[in-house]
Amino acid sequence: MKKLLLTSLFIASAFLVNAQMRNVKLQSEITTLEPMKGIVFWPDLISDHPELNGSISLEFSYCLPCKVVTGKVGDKLQYDWSSFETFLDDVASRGHQAIVRFRYEYPGNDGKITGAPYCTCNQAGATAVPLYIKNGSYGYGPEYYKTVKGDGLTYYADWTNDELKWFTKQFYTDFAAKYDNDPRIAFVQVGFGHWSEYHIYDDNGLPSGWKGKYFPSDAYQTEFLKHVANQFKNTPWSVSIDAADDSYCPITTDESLMALNFGLFDDSFMHSEHDLAQGDGWNETEWIAMGTDRWESAPGGGEISYYTDDDQHNFLNPDGMYGVTWEQAAKKYHMTYVIGNNALEGSYASAARLKQAGNHAGYSFQITKYQVSSTDAVVTVKNNGVAPIYHDAYVTVKGVRSTTSLKGLIPDESRECTVTGLTIGSNEAPTLTITSDKLLAGVTIPYAANLDGTGLSAPTISLSASSVTVKPNTEVTVTATASSENGAVTSVKFKKNGTEVAAVTSAPYTYTFTPTEVGTYKITAIVTDEATLQTESSVLAIECKEGPAEDFETLESNAVTGSTGEKLNTGNFRDLGDILIEGNIWNLTQTRLGDGASYNHTESGSKSLRIGAKNTGIAITPLLKGKQTVTFYARLYNTNKAGSLSVYSSADNYTSPVKTQSFSASHDWALITVELNSSSDVKLKIVNTTTSSGTDYSVLLDDFSFALSTGAATAVNDNANVKLIEQRGSKLYFGGENFEVVIYSAATQKVASTSENVFDLAALPAGVYVVRYVGDNGSAVQKVVR
């Protein structure tokens, strides 16, 4: 009875406390750029353009160890920080914070040091190793030098020298002890090689034995990186994504290094082949190799590419560059900042555009609930940005901070913060700010809020479309699903590319339009409810592009054979250009039939061949053995023309057809069955032998092949050369022992993992994937196609 009474008292007390809480009206917009994020300039540039001060929050500079280290007495380094202090004060005078990177090597005349008495001055490409080491009795040097193609004369630090190794670690110990808590510094970047970016190569190559001589050894780098991680407690530190190359750095082959909380910077962001979908994709591969979830606890940053002048000039183009907008790239890589120092030489870097682009980087806070009692405040903060904030920041009410930090709050997630020990009047709306010890004096973090004091929740809205990929002049219907807890939805207003195009006041909430030009149509919608609260939807992108003359949906529904009337499974088609696939039997993405499946011939217009794979009930894969039956659907797709299709085999050097299929009319599917029996590998080639207007028409689709093998596929175990061994059809074969393989999509999302020697991609959607392999004897990162 006593226990029941206590429980009842507790419940009653809790109810009383909750009943005393009231909702506070709070209206706020983010009209300025939030601190510690956005587009970054060098100090000399922004000092010449004070009108842009409000459009950036960060400034970047290389820094020189030799400029601040004057010597050594006993085991203590001697410093003169005055030049560094001047730099930090200059940046702070504009209301900005610094990103600093200490370097040793800087190629060419741009790397010439002047006016620094403890450095090697007036020498192109001189290292920033302090003179006390170079001129002392430490056995340092002479330094190796070379002329780097495209950059000029470059000297390299002597990494055989024990004093340099000791100094480098001690320097970061002393630097962190002095500046880790300094609000003038937002981020620190570390590294080795040219510009401390983990590369010293050029087209002329490197001398043998360079590792450990002109670049730190793996052993020293391991020691150094772990040391740095222990020094910085409050300032996030980052390394170049080029450290993913294990010929330079051991990070990706060492789990203990991968576990360190370092961020990443990319020195050639948004170049023409940055992403896997754009071409080589080496940058994206490096981001993936370094860990696709690293951004959740450490910043992503970098510099817009200088591969061409246009990269820096045009990256702020709202329509994008190389098919990608800054906003899309920032979201995909969760970028907090990027150096765009030459953007002003282009035509897009207005003050408004720079601030807009900066707002699309990093974190962005919204207050979604604000309740107070006479002594407490409860505040819910949502992150609407693309990355967390990487410094401690606190909800602060009437000057009193919550004990809950907003650091690490993931995009689209919320965190409740409680502030206690307050004195709040019955009708008071206490001042709410977001503060941080890592901000300059007097600076707070802006936030958005649209709270009317009633505690009502904003309405919800999401968009879908009849199709998100269409051909020109194809009708698209966009449907909004909208609801509100506050009563009825009063209107849904649709926008196309930012312009209002329709207003609907009753369900169903739809907007229909017909794209006429190739491109991307960005659709959003704003819902308003009876309480006049509004919510804007996320962007729904409708891609309009040229494609086959007949919709894939139509092909799917009409996909029947000419003879048996058997219909393909309409639920499992995949749109792969000019290929229709049923099920997961054939891996046809590598055949690239879409590259050659439409042909011009005489005056009759266009013909194309369409192929659909069919599961015949046995495990047919591109890797076949012995006697097999290859079965697939095909159709001629031309304008009211009949014709025939012949299948040839490499077993007889494609001399005679092993199967010929006649078509009585176009648009009919035919089931083609080919019997194969060979003791060696066999490839099939398909020839369209249609005759049109008296002209023979013959096209060899030599990309379409099926491999026939005499033996079962076996995994290769090669511990001396650990790698992704081979891709055969949809199967990946790995060698080595005690390994793990992680497979990522091109969107850098982890989709699968295995520790087996064989992995079948068949269960994954068609596309490009990145395979990251880590085993006892090494690691590899390789791009594969499904």
PDB file of C-alpha atoms in Angstrom, residues 416-570:
ATOM      1  CA  GLU A 416      15.937  18.041 -26.557  1.00  0.00           C
ATOM      2  CA  CYS A 417      17.813  20.401 -24.275  1.00  0.00           C
ATOM      3  CA  THR A 418      16.755  21.321 -20.748  1.00  0.00           C
ATOM      4  CA  VAL A 419      17.861  24.492 -18.944  1.00  0.00           C
ATOM      5  CA  THR A 420      17.341  24.594 -15.181  1.00  0.00           C
ATOM      6  CA  GLY A 421      17.844  27.088 -12.388  1.00  0.00           C
ATOM      7  CA  LEU A 422      15.960  29.944 -14.090  1.00  0.00           C
ATOM      8  CA  THR A 423      13.603  32.595 -12.807  1.00  0.00           C
ATOM      9  CA  ILE A 424      10.846  33.106 -15.376  1.00  0.00           C
ATOM     10  CA  GLY A 425       7.787  35.328 -14.997  1.00  0.00           C
ATOM     11  CA  SER A 426       4.328  33.981 -15.751  1.00  0.00           C
ATOM     12  CA  ASN A 427       4.033  35.922 -19.025  1.00  0.00           C
ATOM     13  CA  GLU A 428       7.708  36.160 -19.857  1.00  0.00           C
ATOM     14  CA  ALA A 429       9.144  34.942 -23.187  1.00  0.00           C
ATOM     15  CA  PRO A 430      12.766  34.403 -22.141  1.00  0.00           C
ATOM     16  CA  THR A 431      15.535  35.209 -24.608  1.00  0.00           C
ATOM     17  CA  LEU A 432      16.891  32.077 -26.284  1.00  0.00           C
ATOM     18  CA  THR A 433      20.316  31.937 -27.936  1.00  0.00           C
ATOM     19  CA  ILE A 434      22.751  29.228 -29.038  1.00  0.00           C
ATOM     20  CA  THR A 435      26.235  29.852 -27.695  1.00  0.00           C
ATOM     21  CA  SER A 436      29.654  28.216 -27.891  1.00  0.00           C
ATOM     22  CA  ASP A 437      33.063  28.802 -26.338  1.00  0.00           C
ATOM     23  CA  LYS A 438      34.539  28.306 -29.813  1.00  0.00           C
ATOM     24  CA  LEU A 439      32.837  31.442 -31.150  1.00  0.00           C
ATOM     25  CA  LEU A 440      34.292  34.929 -31.228  1.00  0.00           C
ATOM     26  CA  ALA A 441      33.222  37.274 -28.448  1.00  0.00           C
ATOM     27  CA  GLY A 442      29.611  38.381 -28.776  1.00  0.00           C
ATOM     28  CA  VAL A 443      28.784  35.903 -31.561  1.00  0.00           C
ATOM     29  CA  THR A 444      25.881  33.472 -31.276  1.00  0.00           C
ATOM     30  CA  ILE A 445      24.556  30.856 -33.695  1.00  0.00           C
ATOM     31  CA  PRO A 446      21.426  31.956 -35.576  1.00  0.00           C
ATOM     32  CA  TYR A 447      18.462  29.623 -35.812  1.00  0.00           C
ATOM     33  CA  ALA A 448      15.057  29.370 -37.455  1.00  0.00           C
ATOM     34  CA  ALA A 449      11.822  29.151 -35.484  1.00  0.00           C
ATOM     35  CA  ASN A 450       8.132  29.482 -36.267  1.00  0.00           C
ATOM     36  CA  LEU A 451       6.393  28.804 -32.986  1.00  0.00           C
ATOM     37  CA  ASP A 452       3.137  30.617 -32.258  1.00  0.00           C
ATOM     38  CA  GLY A 453       3.028  29.738 -28.584  1.00  0.00           C
ATOM     39  CA  THR A 454       0.129  27.306 -28.920  1.00  0.00           C
ATOM     40  CA  GLY A 455       2.288  24.219 -29.161  1.00  0.00           C
ATOM     41  CA  LEU A 456       0.793  23.303 -32.495  1.00  0.00           C
ATOM     42  CA  SER A 457       2.834  21.125 -34.824  1.00  0.00           C
ATOM     43  CA  ALA A 458       3.561  22.235 -38.353  1.00  0.00           C
ATOM     44  CA  PRO A 459       1.750  20.323 -41.113  1.00  0.00           C
ATOM     45  CA  THR A 460       3.547  17.586 -43.021  1.00  0.00           C
ATOM     46  CA  ILE A 461       3.925  17.167 -46.760  1.00  0.00           C
ATOM     47  CA  SER A 462       5.690  14.801 -49.151  1.00  0.00           C
ATOM     48  CA  LEU A 463       5.748  14.581 -52.946  1.00  0.00           C
ATOM     49  CA  SER A 464       5.604  11.724 -55.425  1.00  0.00           C
ATOM     50  CA  ALA A 465       5.274  11.629 -59.215  1.00  0.00           C
ATOM     51  CA  SER A 466       3.844   9.379 -61.882  1.00  0.00           C
ATOM     52  CA  SER A 467       7.405   9.167 -63.175  1.00  0.00           C
ATOM     53  CA  VAL A 468      10.616  10.918 -62.178  1.00  0.00           C
ATOM     54  CA  THR A 469      12.359  10.180 -65.496  1.00  0.00           C
ATOM     55  CA  VAL A 470      10.501  11.084 -68.666  1.00  0.00           C
ATOM     56  CA  LYS A 471      11.061  11.958 -72.294  1.00  0.00           C
ATOM     57  CA  PRO A 472      10.207  15.414 -73.682  1.00  0.00           C
ATOM     58  CA  ASN A 473       6.512  16.091 -74.219  1.00  0.00           C
ATOM     59  CA  THR A 474       5.498  13.401 -71.723  1.00  0.00           C
ATOM     60  CA  GLU A 475       2.890  14.349 -69.134  1.00  0.00           C
ATOM     61  CA  VAL A 476       3.885  14.093 -65.466  1.00  0.00           C
ATOM     62  CA  THR A 477       1.530  14.227 -62.484  1.00  0.00           C
ATOM     63  CA  VAL A 478       2.959  15.258 -59.129  1.00  0.00           C
ATOM     64  CA  THR A 479       0.955  14.283 -56.057  1.00  0.00           C
ATOM     65  CA  ALA A 480       1.324  15.897 -52.639  1.00  0.00           C
ATOM     66  CA  THR A 481       0.458  13.913 -49.535  1.00  0.00           C
ATOM     67  CA  ALA A 482      -0.379  16.548 -46.915  1.00  0.00           C
ATOM     68  CA  SER A 483      -1.845  16.425 -43.421  1.00  0.00           C
ATOM     69  CA  SER A 484      -2.041  18.469 -40.237  1.00  0.00           C
ATOM     70  CA  GLU A 485      -2.774  17.797 -36.588  1.00  0.00           C
ATOM     71  CA  ASN A 486      -4.291  21.283 -36.347  1.00  0.00           C
ATOM     72  CA  GLY A 487      -7.311  20.645 -38.556  1.00  0.00           C
ATOM     73  CA  ALA A 488      -7.869  20.653 -42.273  1.00  0.00           C
ATOM     74  CA  VAL A 489      -5.304  21.435 -44.920  1.00  0.00           C
ATOM     75  CA  THR A 490      -6.454  24.658 -46.569  1.00  0.00           C
ATOM     76  CA  SER A 491      -4.111  24.754 -49.571  1.00  0.00           C
ATOM     77  CA  VAL A 492      -1.145  23.185 -51.293  1.00  0.00           C
ATOM     78  CA  LYS A 493       0.845  25.458 -53.567  1.00  0.00           C
ATOM     79  CA  PHE A 494       3.182  23.853 -56.106  1.00  0.00           C
ATOM     80  CA  LYS A 495       6.397  25.454 -57.333  1.00  0.00           C
ATOM     81  CA  LYS A 496       8.396  24.493 -60.412  1.00  0.00           C
ATOM     82  CA  ASN A 497      12.021  25.640 -60.360  1.00  0.00           C
ATOM     83  CA  GLY A 498      11.105  28.155 -57.648  1.00  0.00           C
ATOM     84  CA  THR A 499       8.064  29.679 -59.396  1.00  0.00           C
ATOM     85  CA  GLU A 500       4.520  29.037 -58.163  1.00  0.00           C
ATOM     86  CA  VAL A 501       2.605  27.144 -60.847  1.00  0.00           C
ATOM     87  CA  ALA A 502      -0.536  25.826 -59.115  1.00  0.00           C
ATOM     88  CA  ALA A 503      -2.625  26.188 -55.944  1.00  0.00           C
ATOM     89  CA  VAL A 504      -4.943  23.345 -54.898  1.00  0.00           C
ATOM     90  CA  THR A 505      -7.451  23.795 -52.068  1.00  0.00           C
ATOM     91  CA  SER A 506      -8.870  20.284 -51.764  1.00  0.00           C
ATOM     92  CA  ALA A 507      -7.658  16.715 -52.097  1.00  0.00           C
ATOM     93  CA  PRO A 508      -6.295  15.157 -54.192  1.00  0.00           C
ATOM     94  CA  TYR A 509      -3.429  17.658 -54.241  1.00  0.00           C
ATOM     95  CA  THR A 510      -1.958  17.181 -57.700  1.00  0.00           C
ATOM     96  CA  TYR A 511      -0.164  19.204 -60.335  1.00  0.00           C
ATOM     97  CA  THR A 512       0.214  17.998 -63.912  1.00  0.00           C
ATOM     98  CA  PHE A 513       2.682  19.415 -66.426  1.00  0.00           C
ATOM     99  CA  THR A 514       4.410  18.368 -69.635  1.00  0.00           C
ATOM    100  CA  PRO A 515       8.194  18.935 -69.818  1.00  0.00           C
ATOM    101  CA  THR A 516       9.169  20.070 -73.293  1.00  0.00           C
ATOM    102  CA  GLU A 517      12.925  20.486 -72.890  1.00  0.00           C
ATOM    103  CA  VAL A 518      15.636  18.134 -71.664  1.00  0.00           C
ATOM    104  CA  GLY A 519      16.773  19.020 -68.148  1.00  0.00           C
ATOM    105  CA  THR A 520      15.881  18.823 -64.463  1.00  0.00           C
ATOM    106  CA  TYR A 521      12.569  20.207 -63.194  1.00  0.00           C
ATOM    107  CA  LYS A 522      12.653  20.869 -59.432  1.00  0.00           C
ATOM    108  CA  ILE A 523       9.205  20.610 -57.859  1.00  0.00           C
ATOM    109  CA  THR A 524       8.347  21.739 -54.331  1.00  0.00           C
ATOM    110  CA  ALA A 525       5.050  22.382 -52.580  1.00  0.00           C
ATOM    111  CA  ILE A 526       3.941  24.422 -49.563  1.00  0.00           C
ATOM    112  CA  VAL A 527       1.089  23.178 -47.385  1.00  0.00           C
ATOM    113  CA  THR A 528      -0.981  25.548 -45.238  1.00  0.00           C
ATOM    114  CA  ASP A 529      -3.383  24.368 -42.515  1.00  0.00           C
ATOM    115  CA  GLU A 530      -6.318  25.931 -40.634  1.00  0.00           C
ATOM    116  CA  ALA A 531      -3.915  27.317 -38.037  1.00  0.00           C
ATOM    117  CA  THR A 532      -2.097  29.093 -40.913  1.00  0.00           C
ATOM    118  CA  LEU A 533       1.050  27.078 -40.183  1.00  0.00           C
ATOM    119  CA  GLN A 534       3.068  26.166 -43.265  1.00  0.00           C
ATOM    120  CA  THR A 535       5.616  23.568 -44.297  1.00  0.00           C
ATOM    121  CA  GLU A 536       7.584  23.366 -47.530  1.00  0.00           C
ATOM    122  CA  SER A 537       8.333  19.960 -48.991  1.00  0.00           C
ATOM    123  CA  SER A 538      11.693  18.616 -50.011  1.00  0.00           C
ATOM    124  CA  VAL A 539      12.622  19.001 -53.658  1.00  0.00           C
ATOM    125  CA  LEU A 540      11.324  16.359 -56.057  1.00  0.00           C
ATOM    126  CA  ALA A 541      13.517  16.288 -59.171  1.00  0.00           C
ATOM    127  CA  ILE A 542      11.914  15.289 -62.472  1.00  0.00           C
ATOM    128  CA  GLU A 543      14.555  14.373 -65.058  1.00  0.00           C
ATOM    129  CA  CYS A 544      13.561  14.946 -68.671  1.00  0.00           C
ATOM    130  CA  LYS A 545      15.886  13.240 -71.123  1.00  0.00           C
ATOM    131  CA  GLU A 546      15.874  11.710 -74.546  1.00  0.00           C
ATOM    132  CA  GLY A 547      15.197   7.977 -74.544  1.00  0.00           C
ATOM    133  CA  PRO A 548      13.771   5.080 -76.537  1.00  0.00           C
ATOM    134  CA  ALA A 549      10.814   5.839 -78.777  1.00  0.00           C
ATOM    135  CA  GLU A 550       8.523   3.727 -76.584  1.00  0.00           C
ATOM    136  CA  ASP A 551       8.110   4.038 -72.818  1.00  0.00           C
ATOM    137  CA  PHE A 552       9.604   1.247 -70.788  1.00  0.00           C
ATOM    138  CA  GLU A 553       6.321   0.970 -68.940  1.00  0.00           C
ATOM    139  CA  THR A 554       4.568   0.297 -72.257  1.00  0.00           C
ATOM    140  CA  LEU A 555       7.176  -2.245 -73.278  1.00  0.00           C
ATOM    141  CA  GLU A 556       6.759  -3.925 -69.942  1.00  0.00           C
ATOM    142  CA  SER A 557       2.992  -4.261 -70.210  1.00  0.00           C
ATOM    143  CA  ASN A 558       3.140  -5.416 -73.831  1.00  0.00           C
ATOM    144  CA  ALA A 559       6.065  -7.786 -73.390  1.00  0.00           C
ATOM    145  CA  VAL A 560       4.611 -11.002 -74.802  1.00  0.00           C
ATOM    146  CA  THR A 561       6.114 -13.568 -77.128  1.00  0.00           C
ATOM    147  CA  GLY A 562       4.999 -13.859 -80.738  1.00  0.00           C
ATOM    148  CA  SER A 563       4.337 -17.588 -80.543  1.00  0.00           C
ATOM    149  CA  THR A 564       3.283 -18.667 -77.054  1.00  0.00           C
ATOM    150  CA  GLY A 565       1.761 -15.490 -75.731  1.00  0.00           C
ATOM    151  CA  GLU A 566       3.712 -15.952 -72.500  1.00  0.00           C
ATOM    152  CA  LYS A 567       4.060 -12.673 -70.697  1.00  0.00           C
ATOM    153  CA  LEU A 568       7.193 -11.582 -68.924  1.00  0.00           C
ATOM    154  CA  ASN A 569       6.987 -10.902 -65.201  1.00  0.00           C
ATOM    155  CA  THR A 570       6.019  -7.229 -65.215  1.00  0.00           C
TER     156      THR A 570
END
